Short mmCIF file of C-alpha atoms and ligand atoms in Angstrom, two decimals:
data_model
loop_
_atom_site.label_atom_id
_atom_site.label_comp_id
_atom_site.label_asym_id
_atom_site.label_seq_id
_atom_site.Cartn_x
_atom_site.Cartn_y
_atom_site.Cartn_z
CA MET A 1 0.00 0.00 0.00
CA ILE A 2 1.19 3.53 -0.76
CA LYS A 3 -0.13 6.23 1.55
CA ILE A 4 0.54 9.95 1.21
CA THR A 5 -0.94 12.34 3.78
CA VAL A 6 -1.88 15.79 2.55
CA SER A 7 -2.01 18.50 5.24
CA ALA A 8 -3.98 21.39 3.83
CA SER A 9 -7.08 23.07 5.35
CA LYS A 10 -8.06 19.45 5.94
CA GLU A 11 -5.68 16.54 6.51
CA TYR A 12 -6.39 13.44 4.43
CA ASP A 13 -4.74 10.35 3.02
CA VAL A 14 -4.21 9.42 -0.60
CA VAL A 15 -4.18 5.62 -0.57
CA MET A 16 -3.06 3.55 -3.55
CA GLU A 17 -3.56 -0.18 -3.31
CA ARG A 18 -4.69 -3.06 -5.47
CA GLY A 19 -8.08 -4.21 -4.14
CA ALA A 20 -8.79 -0.82 -2.53
CA LEU A 21 -12.25 -0.63 -4.13
CA SER A 22 -13.47 -3.64 -2.18
CA GLY A 23 -11.41 -2.77 0.91
CA ILE A 24 -12.71 0.79 1.12
CA PRO A 25 -14.79 0.45 4.35
CA ALA A 26 -11.60 -0.22 6.35
CA LEU A 27 -9.87 2.79 4.75
CA MET A 28 -12.91 4.93 5.56
CA GLU A 29 -12.94 3.73 9.14
CA GLU A 30 -9.29 4.68 9.48
CA ALA A 31 -10.25 8.15 8.22
CA GLY A 32 -12.97 8.35 10.88
CA ILE A 33 -15.86 7.76 8.47
CA ILE A 34 -18.23 5.33 10.14
CA PRO A 35 -21.16 3.38 8.61
CA GLY A 36 -24.76 4.44 9.03
CA LYS A 37 -24.65 7.64 7.02
CA LYS A 38 -26.02 8.18 3.51
CA LEU A 39 -23.45 7.90 0.74
CA CYS A 40 -24.11 9.12 -2.79
CA ILE A 41 -21.86 7.66 -5.45
CA VAL A 42 -21.52 10.22 -8.26
CA ALA A 43 -20.36 8.72 -11.55
CA ASP A 44 -20.62 9.13 -15.29
CA GLU A 45 -22.25 6.42 -17.38
CA THR A 46 -18.97 4.62 -18.02
CA THR A 47 -17.58 4.63 -14.48
CA ASN A 48 -20.98 3.70 -13.13
CA ARG A 49 -21.15 0.70 -15.48
CA LEU A 50 -17.58 -0.41 -14.78
CA PHE A 51 -17.25 0.20 -11.05
CA GLY A 52 -20.43 1.66 -9.58
CA GLY A 53 -23.21 -0.88 -10.15
CA GLU A 54 -24.87 -2.80 -7.37
CA SER A 55 -23.01 -5.97 -8.31
CA CYS A 56 -19.62 -4.19 -8.32
CA ASP A 57 -17.11 -4.59 -5.48
CA LEU A 58 -17.40 -0.97 -4.37
CA TRP A 59 -21.18 -0.95 -3.89
CA GLN A 60 -21.19 -4.40 -2.33
CA ALA A 61 -18.48 -3.43 0.13
CA LEU A 62 -20.12 -0.16 1.17
CA ALA A 63 -23.66 -1.52 1.39
CA GLY A 64 -22.32 -4.58 3.22
CA ALA A 65 -20.56 -2.33 5.74
CA GLY A 66 -23.85 -0.62 6.57
CA PHE A 67 -23.84 2.61 4.53
CA ASP A 68 -27.18 3.80 3.10
CA MET A 69 -26.36 3.86 -0.61
CA TYR A 70 -27.51 6.31 -3.32
CA ARG A 71 -26.28 6.95 -6.83
CA TYR A 72 -26.26 9.94 -9.20
CA VAL A 73 -25.11 9.32 -12.78
CA PHE A 74 -24.58 11.94 -15.47
CA GLU A 75 -23.41 11.86 -19.07
CA GLY A 76 -19.62 11.77 -19.39
CA GLY A 77 -17.50 14.43 -21.06
CA GLU A 78 -16.46 18.06 -20.73
CA LYS A 79 -19.89 19.20 -21.98
CA SER A 80 -21.35 17.96 -18.68
CA LYS A 81 -19.01 20.05 -16.57
CA THR A 82 -21.65 22.73 -16.10
CA MET A 83 -23.83 24.43 -13.50
CA ASN A 84 -26.77 22.38 -14.88
CA THR A 85 -25.11 19.16 -13.74
CA ILE A 86 -24.42 20.71 -10.34
CA THR A 87 -28.06 21.81 -10.01
CA GLY A 88 -29.28 18.33 -10.93
CA LEU A 89 -27.01 16.73 -8.34
CA LEU A 90 -27.88 19.23 -5.59
CA ASN A 91 -31.60 18.70 -6.20
CA TYR A 92 -31.10 14.93 -6.05
CA LEU A 93 -29.37 15.24 -2.66
CA ALA A 94 -32.08 17.56 -1.33
CA ASP A 95 -34.90 15.32 -2.63
CA ASN A 96 -33.29 12.39 -0.83
CA ARG A 97 -32.88 14.40 2.36
CA PHE A 98 -29.12 14.26 2.61
CA SER A 99 -27.85 16.03 5.72
CA ARG A 100 -24.53 17.66 6.61
CA SER A 101 -23.24 14.43 8.09
CA ASP A 102 -23.85 12.46 4.86
CA MET A 103 -21.25 12.16 2.11
CA LEU A 104 -20.57 12.04 -1.62
CA ILE A 105 -18.15 9.77 -3.43
CA ALA A 106 -16.68 10.92 -6.76
CA LEU A 107 -16.20 7.78 -8.83
CA GLY A 108 -14.56 8.77 -12.08
CA GLY A 109 -12.02 10.91 -13.86
CA GLY A 110 -11.32 14.61 -13.48
CA ILE A 111 -14.73 15.82 -14.61
CA VAL A 112 -16.65 13.62 -12.16
CA GLY A 113 -14.20 14.62 -9.41
CA ASP A 114 -14.47 18.37 -10.09
CA VAL A 115 -18.28 18.28 -10.33
CA THR A 116 -18.73 16.14 -7.21
CA GLY A 117 -16.29 18.26 -5.22
CA PHE A 118 -18.08 21.46 -6.18
CA ALA A 119 -21.49 19.98 -5.29
CA ALA A 120 -20.02 18.82 -1.96
CA ALA A 121 -18.67 22.31 -1.30
CA SER A 122 -22.08 23.85 -2.04
CA PHE A 123 -24.64 21.44 -0.60
CA LEU A 124 -25.82 22.71 2.80
CA ARG A 125 -22.73 24.99 2.63
CA GLY A 126 -20.39 22.01 2.64
CA VAL A 127 -20.48 18.23 3.07
CA ASP A 128 -17.61 15.75 3.02
CA TYR A 129 -16.63 13.76 -0.06
CA ILE A 130 -14.24 11.03 -1.10
CA GLN A 131 -12.35 10.94 -4.37
CA ILE A 132 -12.08 7.57 -6.13
CA PRO A 133 -10.15 8.47 -9.29
CA THR A 134 -10.62 5.99 -12.13
CA THR A 135 -8.14 7.51 -14.57
CA LEU A 136 -4.40 8.04 -14.47
CA LEU A 137 -4.94 11.77 -15.01
CA ALA A 138 -7.27 12.01 -12.03
CA ILE A 139 -4.93 10.24 -9.60
CA VAL A 140 -1.90 12.12 -10.86
CA ASP A 141 -3.51 15.54 -10.62
CA SER A 142 -7.18 16.44 -10.26
CA SER A 143 -8.28 14.21 -7.37
CA VAL A 144 -5.71 15.71 -5.00
CA GLY A 145 -5.56 19.32 -3.85
CA GLY A 146 -9.20 20.33 -3.53
CA LYS A 147 -9.73 22.35 -6.70
CA THR A 148 -13.33 21.75 -7.70
CA GLY A 149 -15.55 23.44 -10.24
CA VAL A 150 -17.26 23.68 -13.60
CA ASN A 151 -16.81 25.52 -16.88
CA LEU A 152 -18.78 28.61 -17.90
CA ASP A 153 -19.46 29.72 -21.49
CA ALA A 154 -16.54 32.12 -21.07
CA GLY A 155 -14.00 29.39 -20.28
CA LYS A 156 -12.80 26.45 -18.26
CA ASN A 157 -13.10 26.13 -14.49
CA LEU A 158 -14.46 29.64 -14.01
CA ALA A 159 -16.83 28.68 -11.17
CA GLY A 160 -15.80 26.51 -8.27
CA ALA A 161 -14.43 26.22 -4.78
CA PHE A 162 -11.38 25.01 -2.91
CA TRP A 163 -12.81 22.04 -1.05
CA GLN A 164 -10.51 19.25 0.07
CA PRO A 165 -11.71 15.62 0.03
CA SER A 166 -11.71 13.51 3.21
CA LEU A 167 -9.92 10.62 1.51
CA VAL A 168 -8.57 9.71 -1.93
CA VAL A 169 -8.62 6.01 -2.82
CA PHE A 170 -6.93 4.65 -5.92
CA ASP A 171 -7.09 1.03 -7.07
CA PRO A 172 -4.56 0.39 -9.90
CA TYR A 173 -7.02 -2.17 -11.26
CA VAL A 174 -9.00 0.72 -12.81
CA LEU A 175 -6.13 1.44 -15.19
CA ASP A 176 -6.72 -1.91 -16.92
CA THR A 177 -9.96 -0.48 -18.34
CA LEU A 178 -8.47 2.73 -19.78
CA SER A 179 -8.08 3.47 -23.48
CA TYR A 180 -4.59 4.26 -24.75
CA ASP A 181 -5.61 7.89 -25.28
CA ALA A 182 -6.88 8.20 -21.70
CA MET A 183 -3.59 6.73 -20.48
CA LEU A 184 -1.71 9.35 -22.53
CA ASP A 185 -3.70 12.08 -20.78
CA GLY A 186 -2.36 10.85 -17.46
CA ILE A 187 1.18 10.45 -18.74
CA ALA A 188 1.11 14.10 -19.87
CA GLU A 189 0.16 15.26 -16.35
CA ALA A 190 2.84 12.99 -14.86
CA VAL A 191 5.42 14.56 -17.20
CA LYS A 192 4.22 17.94 -15.93
CA ALA A 193 4.74 16.87 -12.31
CA GLY A 194 8.22 15.60 -13.21
CA PHE A 195 9.13 18.86 -14.85
CA ILE A 196 8.03 21.03 -11.99
CA GLY A 197 9.28 18.98 -9.07
CA ASP A 198 10.83 15.55 -9.57
CA ARG A 199 13.19 14.69 -12.38
CA ALA A 200 13.03 11.00 -11.42
CA ILE A 201 9.47 10.90 -12.80
CA ILE A 202 10.85 11.73 -16.23
CA ASP A 203 13.47 8.97 -15.88
CA GLU A 204 10.77 6.50 -14.81
CA ILE A 205 8.52 7.43 -17.72
CA ASN A 206 11.48 6.91 -20.01
CA ALA A 207 12.00 3.48 -18.45
CA LEU A 208 8.34 2.54 -18.96
CA THR A 209 8.21 -0.17 -21.60
CA SER A 210 4.44 -0.33 -21.86
CA ALA A 211 1.69 2.19 -21.17
CA ALA A 212 -0.31 -0.78 -19.89
CA ASP A 213 1.95 -1.53 -16.91
CA SER A 214 -0.49 -0.41 -14.22
CA ASP A 215 1.77 -1.16 -11.24
CA PHE A 216 4.65 0.85 -12.66
CA LEU A 217 2.26 3.66 -13.61
CA THR A 218 0.98 3.67 -10.03
CA GLU A 219 4.53 4.18 -8.75
CA ILE A 220 4.91 7.11 -11.13
CA ALA A 221 1.52 8.46 -10.01
CA ALA A 222 2.65 8.26 -6.37
CA ARG A 223 5.70 10.39 -7.16
CA ALA A 224 3.46 12.90 -8.96
CA VAL A 225 1.08 13.04 -5.98
CA GLU A 226 4.06 13.73 -3.74
CA VAL A 227 5.03 16.69 -5.96
CA LYS A 228 1.45 17.92 -5.77
CA ARG A 229 1.30 17.47 -1.99
CA ILE A 230 4.30 19.73 -1.51
CA VAL A 231 2.89 22.43 -3.79
CA VAL A 232 -0.64 22.31 -2.31
CA GLU A 233 0.63 22.42 1.26
CA GLU A 234 2.68 25.49 0.38
CA ASP A 235 -0.05 27.39 -1.47
CA GLU A 236 -3.44 25.74 -1.15
CA ARG A 237 -5.40 28.77 -2.43
CA ASP A 238 -3.31 29.19 -5.58
CA THR A 239 -2.01 32.68 -4.96
CA GLY A 240 1.64 31.91 -5.75
CA SER A 241 3.64 28.73 -6.17
CA ARG A 242 0.62 26.52 -6.93
CA GLN A 243 0.57 28.24 -10.31
CA LEU A 244 3.58 26.04 -11.14
CA LEU A 245 1.07 23.20 -11.53
CA ASN A 246 -0.17 25.09 -14.58
CA PHE A 247 2.91 24.26 -16.66
CA GLY A 248 1.58 23.93 -20.22
CA HIS A 249 -1.95 24.81 -19.08
CA THR A 250 -2.35 28.37 -20.44
CA LEU A 251 -1.96 26.99 -23.95
CA ALA A 252 -3.77 23.76 -23.09
CA HIS A 253 -6.93 25.61 -22.09
CA ALA A 254 -6.72 27.63 -25.32
CA ILE A 255 -6.29 24.45 -27.38
CA GLU A 256 -9.19 22.70 -25.63
CA LYS A 257 -11.48 25.70 -26.16
CA LEU A 258 -10.46 26.16 -29.83
CA SER A 259 -11.11 22.47 -30.50
CA ASP A 260 -14.53 22.72 -28.82
CA TYR A 261 -13.13 20.21 -26.29
CA ARG A 262 -12.46 17.56 -28.95
CA ILE A 263 -8.79 17.63 -27.93
CA SER A 264 -8.70 16.21 -24.41
CA HIS A 265 -7.07 17.95 -21.45
CA GLY A 266 -3.95 15.76 -21.20
CA HIS A 267 -3.29 15.87 -24.93
CA ALA A 268 -3.64 19.65 -24.87
CA VAL A 269 -1.28 19.87 -21.86
CA ALA A 270 1.28 17.83 -23.81
CA MET A 271 1.07 20.30 -26.69
CA GLY A 272 1.21 23.25 -24.31
CA MET A 273 4.31 21.95 -22.50
CA VAL A 274 6.23 21.26 -25.67
CA ILE A 275 5.48 24.71 -27.15
CA VAL A 276 6.43 26.54 -23.93
CA SER A 277 9.63 24.56 -23.35
CA SER A 278 10.64 24.99 -26.99
CA ALA A 279 10.18 28.75 -26.76
CA ALA A 280 12.04 28.86 -23.42
CA ASP A 281 14.96 26.97 -25.00
CA ALA A 282 15.04 29.25 -28.03
CA LEU A 283 14.95 32.39 -25.87
CA GLU A 284 17.53 30.94 -23.47
CA TRP A 285 15.16 31.35 -20.54
CA SER A 286 15.96 27.80 -19.36
CA GLU A 287 19.24 26.90 -17.67
CA GLU A 288 19.50 23.65 -19.64
CA PRO A 289 17.70 22.57 -22.83
CA CYS A 290 14.37 21.11 -21.74
CA SER A 291 12.27 20.67 -24.86
CA ASP A 292 14.20 17.62 -26.15
CA SER A 293 13.26 15.50 -23.16
CA ILE A 294 9.55 16.39 -23.39
CA TRP A 295 9.63 15.82 -27.14
CA THR A 296 11.31 12.41 -26.70
CA ILE A 297 8.58 11.19 -24.33
CA LEU A 298 5.72 12.57 -26.38
CA THR A 299 6.97 11.07 -29.63
CA ARG A 300 7.81 7.77 -27.96
CA PHE A 301 4.26 7.35 -26.70
CA LYS A 302 2.94 8.61 -30.06
CA PHE A 303 1.06 11.63 -28.78
CA PRO A 304 -0.66 13.34 -31.72
CA LEU A 305 1.45 16.47 -32.01
CA ASP A 306 0.17 18.29 -35.03
CA TYR A 307 -0.83 21.80 -34.22
CA PRO A 308 -3.97 22.85 -36.03
CA TYR A 309 -3.82 26.37 -34.55
CA SER A 310 -1.63 29.36 -35.38
CA ALA A 311 0.24 31.42 -32.80
CA ARG A 312 -2.35 34.18 -33.34
CA GLU A 313 -5.32 31.88 -32.69
CA LEU A 314 -3.68 30.40 -29.60
CA THR A 315 -2.84 33.85 -28.25
CA ARG A 316 -6.38 35.16 -28.78
CA ALA A 317 -7.90 32.12 -27.07
CA ALA A 318 -5.40 32.27 -24.19
CA LEU A 319 -6.02 35.97 -23.61
CA ALA A 320 -9.80 35.48 -23.72
CA ASP A 321 -9.45 33.40 -20.55
CA LYS A 322 -11.36 35.43 -18.01
CA LYS A 323 -8.84 34.54 -15.32
CA ILE A 324 -6.26 36.77 -17.00
CA ARG A 325 -6.37 40.29 -15.61
CA GLY A 326 -4.59 43.44 -16.72
CA ASN A 327 -1.99 43.43 -19.43
CA GLU A 328 0.37 40.84 -18.04
CA ILE A 329 0.32 37.06 -18.13
CA THR A 330 2.25 34.64 -15.93
CA LEU A 331 3.88 31.71 -17.69
CA VAL A 332 5.44 28.60 -16.16
CA ILE A 333 8.92 28.18 -17.61
CA PRO A 334 11.20 25.15 -17.08
CA ARG A 335 14.52 26.17 -15.52
CA ILE A 336 15.94 22.65 -15.64
CA VAL A 337 14.19 19.29 -15.92
CA GLY A 338 12.62 19.01 -12.46
CA LYS A 339 12.36 22.71 -11.64
CA CYS A 340 10.15 25.40 -13.12
CA ARG A 341 9.67 29.07 -12.32
CA LEU A 342 6.97 31.67 -12.90
CA LYS A 343 7.69 34.42 -15.41
CA THR A 344 5.33 37.31 -16.04
CA ILE A 345 5.38 38.92 -19.46
CA PRO A 346 3.27 41.68 -21.07
CA THR A 347 0.33 40.19 -22.92
CA ASP A 348 1.47 41.84 -26.16
CA GLN A 349 4.57 39.59 -26.06
CA LEU A 350 2.59 36.37 -25.82
CA GLU A 351 2.09 35.85 -29.56
CA GLY A 352 5.82 36.29 -30.20
CA PHE A 353 6.59 33.78 -27.44
CA ILE A 354 4.18 31.16 -28.84
CA SER A 355 5.39 31.74 -32.38
CA CYS A 356 8.95 31.19 -31.24
CA GLY A 357 7.90 27.89 -29.59
CA ILE A 358 6.14 26.68 -32.72
CA GLN A 359 9.14 27.52 -34.95
CA GLN A 360 11.53 25.75 -32.58
CA LEU A 361 9.22 22.78 -32.55
CA GLU A 362 9.34 22.50 -36.33
CA GLN A 363 13.12 22.08 -35.95
CA LEU A 364 12.64 19.40 -33.28
CA LYS A 365 10.33 17.53 -35.63
CA GLY A 366 13.10 17.35 -38.21
CA LYS A 367 15.70 16.22 -35.65
CA ASP A 368 16.48 12.61 -34.80
CA ILE A 369 16.62 12.70 -30.98
N1 LIG B 1 -4.46 21.11 -11.45
C1 LIG B 1 -3.78 22.24 -10.97
C2 LIG B 1 -3.95 22.46 -9.51
O1 LIG B 1 -4.47 21.61 -8.82
O2 LIG B 1 -3.59 23.51 -9.03
#
């Protein structure tokens, strides 16, 4: 068993263990969560079918332990990450007379986790919830750290709350059900964690012989969670160093929005990281060349890396992000592999920066690394 304790506004464990889905009552008891209360499993159609049904280990274990079980299922995908889904879930909890001492369980990837966390933060002004991430991306990043929320028409994650879970439970078995593309999404976020805080993650990803090795991926995920723990404990409310976790994300959000969310988050992060590190290399803002090592991983795992958008389009979409205020933008720049820094530039320099990254990337494409 791997256990990492996060000490933020709430202290909680991130537990990674094969068989954790059926062993969850014991983990809950250790976290002080005792049977008798109502539990609502929140899932999308896929995670409900795979892991949430009444015949599945999770439901059997929780019902068997004496929890009063409920379920709320919504359609999967970024299009469901809206206030409408939150309203539907809140009404379901109210109709079923959930009280402050009852709980939610997020059973799914990042979208299910963000939606459930936000509903938990809002219902009766705050109820507890557990994260059960079912994707590599969710265990590596979104299930830990308490950022919850939904998208608005104006952009991604514009409404939400910081609301830490009471427990995060990951069973590597869930990785066996993931598509290759979903696995790539998680690998991209693990590369990000490696770049900002732990070079060994990059070495481990390079040593990975198959994207289907769920035990090895879990070890990598544990290292990434450790990077995240350190950052979240230092700056839970994202006013400073937590922004480092956004390496590649300014461009990623632009790419996702321009593609009408057809390009998934992890794939967009991969594109964002490679453009930013290429520009940083070209401008000599990094202390060692960093783009080659990202490029090597992304090509090795066959990430689709064709850029359908120009520097101008990317800049416009990035600057339309309502979180950007004034005429400056803060970028996350790799210093060396394993350490990044924040660099603020005037917004009118962003297009030149992105253009430089794209040009440098064209050279990387022609190079045999
Ligand atoms: N996913 C970025 C953060 O948690 O801050």
